[in-house]
CSV table of C-alpha atoms and ligand atoms in Angstrom, one decimal:
chain,number,residue,atom,x,y,z
H,1,UNK,CA,15.4,-14.5,-24.7
H,2,UNK,CA,12.4,-12.4,-23.8
H,3,UNK,CA,9.6,-14.3,-22.2
H,4,UNK,CA,6.0,-13.6,-22.8
H,5,UNK,CA,4.4,-12.3,-19.6
H,6,UNK,CA,2.7,-14.7,-17.3
H,7,UNK,CA,-1.2,-14.7,-17.6
H,8,UNK,CA,-1.6,-14.2,-13.8
H,9,UNK,CA,-0.8,-10.5,-13.3
H,10,UNK,CA,-1.4,-7.5,-11.1
H,11,UNK,CA,-2.6,-4.4,-12.9
H,12,UNK,CA,-1.8,-1.3,-11.1
H,13,UNK,CA,-4.0,1.7,-12.0
H,14,UNK,CA,-1.8,4.7,-11.5
H,15,UNK,CA,-4.7,7.1,-12.4
H,16,UNK,CA,-6.6,5.7,-9.4
H,17,UNK,CA,-3.5,6.2,-7.2
H,18,UNK,CA,-3.5,9.8,-8.3
H,19,UNK,CA,-7.2,10.2,-7.7
H,20,UNK,CA,-6.7,8.8,-4.1
H,21,UNK,CA,-3.9,11.3,-3.6
H,22,UNK,CA,-6.2,14.1,-4.6
H,23,UNK,CA,-8.8,12.8,-2.2
H,24,UNK,CA,-6.3,12.7,0.6
H,25,UNK,CA,-5.2,16.3,-0.3
H,26,UNK,CA,-8.8,17.5,-0.1
H,27,UNK,CA,-9.0,15.9,3.4
H,28,UNK,CA,-5.8,17.5,4.7
H,29,UNK,CA,-5.9,20.9,3.0
H,30,UNK,CA,-3.3,22.4,0.6
H,31,UNK,CA,-0.6,23.4,3.1
H,32,UNK,CA,0.4,20.3,5.0
H,33,UNK,CA,3.2,18.0,3.9
H,34,UNK,CA,2.0,14.6,2.6
H,35,UNK,CA,4.2,11.6,3.3
H,36,UNK,CA,3.0,8.3,1.7
H,37,UNK,CA,4.1,5.0,3.0
H,38,UNK,CA,5.7,2.9,0.2
H,39,UNK,CA,7.1,0.2,2.5
H,40,UNK,CA,6.6,-3.4,1.6
H,41,UNK,CA,7.1,-2.6,-2.1
H,42,UNK,CA,4.4,0.1,-1.9
H,43,UNK,CA,1.9,-2.3,-0.2
H,44,UNK,CA,2.6,-4.8,-3.0
H,45,UNK,CA,2.0,-2.3,-5.8
H,46,UNK,CA,5.7,-1.8,-6.8
H,47,UNK,CA,7.8,0.8,-4.9
H,48,UNK,CA,9.5,2.6,-7.7
H,49,UNK,CA,6.7,3.2,-10.2
H,50,UNK,CA,4.3,4.0,-7.4
H,51,UNK,CA,6.7,6.4,-5.7
H,52,UNK,CA,7.4,8.2,-9.0
H,53,UNK,CA,3.7,8.6,-9.5
H,54,UNK,CA,3.1,9.7,-5.9
H,55,UNK,CA,5.7,12.5,-6.1
H,56,UNK,CA,4.3,13.7,-9.4
H,57,UNK,CA,0.8,13.8,-7.8
H,58,UNK,CA,1.9,15.9,-4.9
H,59,UNK,CA,3.4,13.7,-2.2
H,60,UNK,CA,6.2,15.5,-0.5
H,61,UNK,CA,7.8,12.6,1.5
H,62,UNK,CA,7.9,8.8,1.2
H,63,UNK,CA,8.2,6.3,4.0
H,64,UNK,CA,9.9,2.9,3.9
H,65,UNK,CA,10.5,0.3,6.6
H,66,UNK,CA,14.0,-0.9,5.8
H,67,UNK,CA,17.3,0.3,4.4
H,68,UNK,CA,17.0,-1.9,1.4
H,69,UNK,CA,13.6,-0.3,0.5
H,70,UNK,CA,15.2,3.1,0.8
H,71,UNK,CA,18.1,2.0,-1.3
H,72,UNK,CA,15.8,0.8,-4.0
H,73,UNK,CA,14.2,4.3,-4.3
H,74,UNK,CA,17.5,6.1,-4.2
H,75,UNK,CA,19.0,3.8,-6.9
H,76,UNK,CA,16.0,4.7,-9.0
H,77,UNK,CA,17.0,8.3,-8.8
H,78,UNK,CA,14.4,9.4,-6.2
H,79,UNK,CA,15.7,12.4,-4.3
H,80,UNK,CA,12.7,13.2,-2.2
H,81,UNK,CA,12.9,12.9,1.6
H,82,UNK,CA,12.5,9.3,2.7
H,83,UNK,CA,11.5,8.5,6.2
H,84,UNK,CA,12.6,5.1,7.5
H,85,UNK,CA,10.0,3.8,10.0
H,86,UNK,CA,11.9,0.8,11.5
H,87,UNK,CA,15.3,1.3,13.2
H,88,UNK,CA,18.4,0.5,11.3
H,89,UNK,CA,20.6,-2.2,12.9
H,90,UNK,CA,24.1,-1.2,14.0
H,91,UNK,CA,25.4,-2.7,10.7
H,92,UNK,CA,23.0,-0.6,8.7
H,93,UNK,CA,23.7,2.9,10.1
H,94,UNK,CA,26.4,3.7,7.5
H,95,UNK,CA,24.1,2.8,4.6
H,96,UNK,CA,21.3,4.8,6.3
H,97,UNK,CA,23.5,7.9,6.4
H,98,UNK,CA,24.9,7.4,2.9
H,99,UNK,CA,21.4,7.1,1.5
H,100,UNK,CA,20.1,10.0,3.6
H,101,UNK,CA,17.2,7.9,5.0
H,102,UNK,CA,15.5,9.8,7.8
H,103,UNK,CA,15.4,7.4,10.8
H,104,UNK,CA,12.9,7.5,13.7
H,105,UNK,CA,14.9,7.6,16.9
H,106,UNK,CA,13.8,6.1,20.2
H,107,UNK,CA,16.8,6.8,22.4
H,108,UNK,CA,20.1,8.7,22.6
H,109,UNK,CA,22.1,5.6,21.8
H,110,UNK,CA,20.5,5.3,18.4
H,111,UNK,CA,21.1,9.0,17.9
H,112,UNK,CA,24.8,8.6,18.7
H,113,UNK,CA,25.2,5.7,16.3
H,114,UNK,CA,23.6,7.5,13.4
H,115,UNK,CA,25.5,10.7,14.2
H,116,UNK,CA,28.8,8.8,14.0
H,117,UNK,CA,27.8,7.2,10.7
H,118,UNK,CA,26.8,10.6,9.3
H,119,UNK,CA,30.2,11.9,10.3
H,120,UNK,CA,31.9,9.1,8.4
H,121,UNK,CA,30.1,10.0,5.2
H,122,UNK,CA,30.5,13.7,5.9
H,123,UNK,CA,26.8,14.5,6.1
H,124,UNK,CA,24.3,16.0,8.5
H,125,UNK,CA,21.6,13.5,8.6
H,126,UNK,CA,17.9,14.5,9.1
H,127,UNK,CA,16.3,12.4,11.8
H,128,UNK,CA,12.9,12.3,13.5
H,129,UNK,CA,12.2,11.8,17.2
H,130,UNK,CA,9.6,9.2,17.8
H,131,UNK,CA,7.4,9.6,20.9
H,132,UNK,CA,5.6,6.5,22.1
H,133,UNK,CA,2.2,7.7,23.2
H,134,UNK,CA,0.5,4.4,23.4
H,135,UNK,CA,1.5,2.3,20.4
H,136,UNK,CA,4.1,0.4,22.4
H,137,UNK,CA,6.3,-0.4,19.4
H,138,UNK,CA,9.2,2.1,19.0
H,139,UNK,CA,9.8,5.6,20.4
H,140,UNK,CA,10.8,7.3,23.7
H,141,UNK,CA,8.4,7.9,26.6
H,142,UNK,CA,6.7,11.3,26.3
H,143,UNK,CA,8.6,12.5,29.4
H,144,UNK,CA,11.9,11.6,27.6
H,145,UNK,CA,11.2,13.5,24.5
H,146,UNK,CA,13.0,16.7,25.6
H,147,UNK,CA,16.2,14.8,26.6
H,148,UNK,CA,16.2,13.0,23.2
H,149,UNK,CA,15.7,16.2,21.4
H,150,UNK,CA,18.6,17.8,23.3
H,151,UNK,CA,20.8,14.7,22.5
H,152,UNK,CA,20.0,15.1,18.8
H,153,UNK,CA,20.8,18.8,18.8
H,154,UNK,CA,24.1,18.2,20.5
H,155,UNK,CA,25.3,15.6,18.0
H,156,UNK,CA,27.2,17.1,15.1
H,157,UNK,CA,26.0,14.6,12.5
H,158,UNK,CA,22.3,15.0,13.0
H,159,UNK,CA,19.6,17.6,12.3
H,160,UNK,CA,16.2,17.4,14.0
H,161,UNK,CA,13.8,17.2,11.0
H,162,UNK,CA,10.7,16.1,12.8
H,163,UNK,CA,8.9,14.8,15.8
H,164,UNK,CA,6.4,12.0,15.4
H,165,UNK,CA,4.1,9.6,17.1
H,166,UNK,CA,2.0,6.7,15.8
H,167,UNK,CA,-1.6,6.0,16.6
H,168,UNK,CA,-2.7,2.5,17.3
H,169,UNK,CA,-6.5,2.7,17.0
H,170,UNK,CA,-7.1,5.8,14.9
H,171,UNK,CA,-9.0,3.8,12.4
H,172,UNK,CA,-11.5,2.5,15.0
H,173,UNK,CA,-14.8,4.3,15.4
H,174,UNK,CA,-15.7,3.0,18.9
H,175,UNK,CA,-16.0,5.8,21.5
H,176,UNK,CA,-13.4,4.0,23.7
H,177,UNK,CA,-10.8,3.9,20.9
H,178,UNK,CA,-11.6,7.4,19.8
H,179,UNK,CA,-10.9,8.6,23.3
H,180,UNK,CA,-7.7,6.5,23.5
H,181,UNK,CA,-6.5,8.3,20.3
H,182,UNK,CA,-7.4,11.6,21.8
H,183,UNK,CA,-5.3,10.7,24.8
H,184,UNK,CA,-2.4,9.8,22.5
H,185,UNK,CA,-2.7,13.1,20.7
H,186,UNK,CA,-2.8,15.1,24.0
H,187,UNK,CA,0.3,13.3,25.3
H,188,UNK,CA,2.1,14.0,22.0
H,189,UNK,CA,1.1,17.7,22.0
H,190,UNK,CA,2.5,17.9,25.5
H,191,UNK,CA,5.9,16.4,24.4
H,192,UNK,CA,6.1,18.7,21.4
H,193,UNK,CA,5.3,21.7,23.6
H,194,UNK,CA,8.0,20.7,26.1
H,195,UNK,CA,10.5,20.5,23.2
H,196,UNK,CA,9.6,24.0,22.1
H,197,UNK,CA,9.7,25.2,25.7
H,198,UNK,CA,13.3,23.9,25.8
H,199,UNK,CA,14.1,26.3,22.9
H,200,UNK,CA,14.3,23.4,20.4
H,201,UNK,CA,12.6,23.5,17.0
H,202,UNK,CA,10.8,20.1,16.8
H,203,UNK,CA,10.9,20.2,13.0
H,204,UNK,CA,7.9,18.7,11.2
H,205,UNK,CA,5.3,17.5,13.7
H,206,UNK,CA,3.5,14.4,12.4
H,207,UNK,CA,1.1,11.8,13.9
H,208,UNK,CA,-1.6,10.8,11.4
H,209,UNK,CA,-1.8,7.5,9.6
H,210,UNK,CA,-4.9,6.8,7.4
H,211,UNK,CA,-7.2,6.4,10.3
H,212,UNK,CA,-6.1,9.7,11.8
H,213,UNK,CA,-6.6,11.4,8.4
H,214,UNK,CA,-10.2,10.3,8.3
H,215,UNK,CA,-11.2,10.5,11.9
H,216,UNK,CA,-9.0,12.9,13.9
H,217,UNK,CA,-8.4,16.3,12.4
H,218,UNK,CA,-6.3,17.3,15.4
H,219,UNK,CA,-3.8,14.6,14.3
H,220,UNK,CA,-3.0,16.2,11.0
H,221,UNK,CA,-0.3,18.5,12.4
H,222,UNK,CA,2.4,19.6,9.9
H,223,UNK,CA,2.5,16.4,7.9
H,224,UNK,CA,0.5,13.2,7.6
H,225,UNK,CA,1.8,9.7,6.9
H,226,UNK,CA,-0.8,8.1,4.6
H,227,UNK,CA,-0.7,4.5,3.6
H,228,UNK,CA,-3.6,2.3,2.8
H,229,UNK,CA,-5.8,5.3,1.6
H,230,UNK,CA,-3.4,5.9,-1.3
H,231,UNK,CA,-3.9,2.4,-2.5
H,232,UNK,CA,-7.7,2.8,-2.4
H,233,UNK,CA,-8.8,1.1,0.8
H,234,UNK,CA,-10.0,2.3,4.2
H,235,UNK,CA,-8.1,1.1,7.2
H,236,UNK,CA,-11.2,-0.3,8.8
H,237,UNK,CA,-14.6,-1.5,7.4
H,238,UNK,CA,-16.4,0.6,10.0
H,239,UNK,CA,-15.3,3.7,8.1
H,240,UNK,CA,-17.2,2.7,4.9
H,241,UNK,CA,-18.2,5.8,2.9
H,242,UNK,CA,-15.8,8.2,4.8
H,243,UNK,CA,-13.8,8.9,1.7
H,244,UNK,CA,-14.0,8.5,-2.1
H,245,UNK,CA,-11.3,6.0,-2.9
H,246,UNK,CA,-10.6,3.7,-5.8
H,247,UNK,CA,-8.7,0.4,-5.3
H,248,UNK,CA,-5.5,0.6,-7.3
H,249,UNK,CA,-4.6,-3.0,-7.8
H,250,UNK,CA,-6.4,-5.6,-9.8
H,251,UNK,CA,-5.4,-9.2,-9.9
H,252,UNK,CA,-6.3,-11.2,-13.0
H,253,UNK,CA,-5.6,-14.5,-14.6
H,254,UNK,CA,-6.8,-16.6,-17.5
H,255,UNK,CA,-8.4,-20.0,-17.6
H,256,UNK,CA,-5.7,-22.6,-18.5
H,257,UNK,CA,-8.1,-25.6,-18.9
H,258,UNK,CA,-11.8,-26.3,-19.1
H,259,UNK,CA,-13.1,-29.8,-18.4
H,260,UNK,CA,-16.3,-31.7,-17.9
H,261,UNK,CA,-16.6,-33.5,-14.6
H,262,UNK,CA,-19.2,-35.9,-13.5
H,263,UNK,CA,-21.4,-35.8,-10.4
H,264,UNK,CA,-19.4,-37.3,-7.5
H,265,UNK,CA,-16.0,-36.4,-8.9
H,266,UNK,CA,-13.5,-34.8,-6.4
H,267,UNK,CA,-11.6,-31.7,-7.1
H,268,UNK,CA,-8.2,-30.8,-5.6
H,269,UNK,CA,-6.1,-31.8,-2.6
H,270,UNK,CA,-7.9,-33.3,0.4
H,271,UNK,CA,-11.1,-34.1,-1.5
H,272,UNK,CA,-12.7,-31.1,0.1
H,273,UNK,CA,-15.1,-30.6,-2.8
H,274,UNK,CA,-17.2,-33.2,-4.7
H,275,UNK,CA,-19.2,-32.2,-7.8
H,276,UNK,CA,-22.9,-32.3,-6.8
H,277,UNK,CA,-23.9,-32.6,-10.5
H,278,UNK,CA,-22.2,-32.9,-13.9
H,279,UNK,CA,-20.5,-29.6,-14.4
H,280,UNK,CA,-17.7,-27.7,-16.1
H,281,UNK,CA,-14.6,-27.0,-14.1
H,282,UNK,CA,-12.0,-24.3,-15.0
H,283,UNK,CA,-8.4,-24.5,-13.8
H,284,UNK,CA,-6.8,-21.1,-13.2
H,285,UNK,CA,-3.0,-20.7,-12.8
H,286,UNK,CA,-3.1,-18.7,-9.5
H,287,UNK,CA,-2.5,-20.1,-6.1
H,288,UNK,CA,-1.3,-19.4,-2.6
H,289,UNK,CA,2.2,-18.8,-3.8
H,290,UNK,CA,0.9,-15.9,-5.7
H,291,UNK,CA,-0.8,-14.5,-2.6
H,292,UNK,CA,-4.3,-16.0,-2.9
H,293,UNK,CA,-4.8,-17.1,0.7
H,294,UNK,CA,-5.3,-20.8,1.0
H,295,UNK,CA,-7.7,-20.3,3.8
H,296,UNK,CA,-10.1,-18.8,1.2
H,297,UNK,CA,-10.5,-22.2,-0.4
H,298,UNK,CA,-14.1,-22.7,-1.4
H,299,UNK,CA,-15.2,-19.4,0.0
H,300,UNK,CA,-14.7,-17.1,-2.9
H,301,UNK,CA,-15.8,-16.3,-6.4
H,302,UNK,CA,-13.9,-15.6,-9.6
H,303,UNK,CA,-15.4,-13.1,-12.1
H,304,UNK,CA,-15.3,-13.7,-15.8
H,305,UNK,CA,-17.2,-12.4,-18.9
H,306,UNK,CA,-20.3,-14.1,-17.8
H,307,UNK,CA,-20.5,-13.3,-14.2
H,308,UNK,CA,-19.1,-14.7,-10.9
H,309,UNK,CA,-18.5,-18.4,-10.3
H,310,UNK,CA,-17.4,-20.2,-7.1
H,311,UNK,CA,-13.8,-21.3,-6.6
H,312,UNK,CA,-14.0,-24.9,-5.4
H,313,UNK,CA,-11.7,-27.3,-3.6
H,314,UNK,CA,-8.4,-26.4,-2.0
H,315,UNK,CA,-6.4,-23.6,-3.4
H,316,UNK,CA,-3.1,-25.1,-4.4
H,317,UNK,CA,0.3,-23.5,-4.5
H,318,UNK,CA,0.1,-22.5,-8.2
H,319,UNK,CA,-3.4,-23.2,-9.4
H,320,UNK,CA,-7.0,-23.5,-8.3
H,321,UNK,CA,-10.3,-24.6,-9.7
H,322,UNK,CA,-13.6,-22.8,-10.4
H,323,UNK,CA,-17.0,-24.4,-10.9
H,324,UNK,CA,-18.4,-22.8,-14.1
H,325,UNK,CA,-21.8,-24.7,-13.8
H,326,UNK,CA,-23.4,-27.3,-15.9
H,327,UNK,CA,-24.4,-25.2,-18.9
H,328,UNK,CA,-22.1,-23.7,-21.4
H,329,UNK,CA,-18.3,-23.8,-20.5
H,330,UNK,CA,-16.3,-20.6,-20.5
H,331,UNK,CA,-13.7,-20.0,-23.1
H,332,UNK,CA,-10.3,-21.5,-22.4
H,333,UNK,CA,-7.7,-18.7,-21.9
H,334,UNK,CA,-10.5,-16.3,-21.2
H,335,UNK,CA,-9.8,-13.7,-18.6
H,336,UNK,CA,-10.9,-14.0,-15.0
H,337,UNK,CA,-10.7,-11.3,-12.3
H,338,UNK,CA,-9.6,-12.5,-8.9
H,339,UNK,CA,-10.0,-9.0,-7.4
H,340,UNK,CA,-10.0,-5.6,-8.7
H,341,UNK,CA,-11.6,-2.2,-9.0
H,342,UNK,CA,-14.1,-3.9,-11.4
H,343,UNK,CA,-17.4,-3.3,-9.6
H,344,UNK,CA,-18.7,-6.8,-10.7
H,345,UNK,CA,-15.8,-8.5,-8.8
H,346,UNK,CA,-14.5,-8.3,-5.3
H,347,UNK,CA,-11.8,-5.9,-4.4
H,348,UNK,CA,-9.0,-6.8,-2.0
H,349,UNK,CA,-11.0,-5.6,1.0
H,350,UNK,CA,-13.8,-8.1,0.2
H,351,UNK,CA,-11.2,-10.8,-0.1
H,352,UNK,CA,-9.6,-9.7,3.1
H,353,UNK,CA,-13.0,-9.9,4.9
H,354,UNK,CA,-13.5,-13.4,3.7
H,355,UNK,CA,-10.0,-14.4,4.8
H,356,UNK,CA,-10.3,-12.8,8.2
H,357,UNK,CA,-7.6,-10.2,7.5
H,358,UNK,CA,-7.1,-6.7,6.3
H,359,UNK,CA,-6.6,-5.4,2.8
H,360,UNK,CA,-3.0,-4.5,3.6
H,361,UNK,CA,-2.1,-8.1,4.0
H,362,UNK,CA,-3.8,-9.1,0.7
H,363,UNK,CA,-2.0,-6.5,-1.5
H,364,UNK,CA,1.3,-6.9,0.3
H,365,UNK,CA,1.0,-10.7,-0.1
H,366,UNK,CA,0.8,-10.7,-3.9
H,367,UNK,CA,4.1,-12.3,-4.5
H,368,UNK,CA,7.1,-11.3,-6.5
H,369,UNK,CA,6.4,-13.9,-9.2
H,370,UNK,CA,3.2,-12.0,-10.2
H,371,UNK,CA,4.2,-9.4,-12.8
H,372,UNK,CA,2.9,-5.9,-12.2
H,373,UNK,CA,1.6,-3.9,-15.1
H,374,UNK,CA,1.2,-0.2,-14.8
H,375,UNK,CA,-1.7,1.5,-16.6
H,376,UNK,CA,-3.3,4.9,-16.6
Y,401,LIG,C1,2.7,2.0,7.9
Y,401,LIG,C2,2.7,3.2,8.7
Y,401,LIG,C3,1.9,4.3,8.3
Y,401,LIG,C4,0.8,4.2,7.3
Y,401,LIG,O1,-0.3,3.4,7.8
Y,401,LIG,P1,-1.7,3.3,7.1
Y,401,LIG,O2,-2.6,2.7,8.1
Y,401,LIG,O3,-1.5,2.4,5.9
Y,401,LIG,O4,-2.1,4.7,6.8
Y,401,LIG,C5,2.1,5.5,9.0
Y,401,LIG,N1,3.0,5.6,10.0
Y,401,LIG,C6,3.8,4.6,10.4
Y,401,LIG,C7,4.8,4.7,11.5
Y,401,LIG,C8,3.7,3.3,9.7
Y,401,LIG,O5,4.4,2.3,10.1
């Protein structure tokens, strides 16, 4: 039996995604490769439909975090190069090779494991050397880059497709952070130069994330790895106005119940909110299990046909309540926007600010039970 779709849904505007890709393209010029991070289900937007649209809009590479994420794209028939940003476990190297996911290598041991796996599936696997220039997560020390490059070149199963680093504060506009990023880029340039001086082709040289794309032209190299910009948000509020972007995701629901409550009545768990006057209360079937952060309880407004109204009381797992005010009630089953590109409502960055987090965490957190609808 086909079920009607749930009223709480995420609308993904693919035309906005494409407009953001054009904006990134203007920023990086026509020649460079453009890798877009589609890890975490394309930051919550849906990996397969988003990847398909990205490749059609001019992305040349995709990036995932895990083997499963890479497998999902390959199973959907996506043949484009896929970078895998987190290392595969020893149990995952065979799948990595079979799916031709381009791993980031930190040491010769990883390289040997992947080469053996590639041999078992009869492939020469493209890999990237990761140089840790100050992120402190994965990668080899800059002084070790040449040795790692040599190790890769000696292994029969591997091909050196690229050399990369990752910037930890490229989105920050403070002078101290800007100079830290410049230091990272100098250290990276030194490592790349040493690889070349050893007679090894480093492959595609890449460093820039969204912050680098906006603030550090010298980080653009041969390829950029854009993430949040593609989804319509800046990596940091301080960069406001730096690029013309359109938020891609909209979260909406409908009012499931409208009721009159009296002054003094309590709403929701913990009796955190008490009606200061007789009023109309709407119940909306969206809660923290859908990704609406519980810590936003009572801090946030929902937008309907007649403007914005405060959400009141604790946000529950599956539902929450909105104070419509004492006058006319809103229509039951009328649409409300939780966030979206709608200029009258908040977008995920506004919501993130209120919740003390970043837009990444908001869109990634929209859970699996919220259906995604793709529109153009
Ligand atoms: C996620 C990620 C990116 C993209 O980051 P944004 O800040 O979203 O642009 C780029 N490179 C690496 C290694 C990543 O993990």
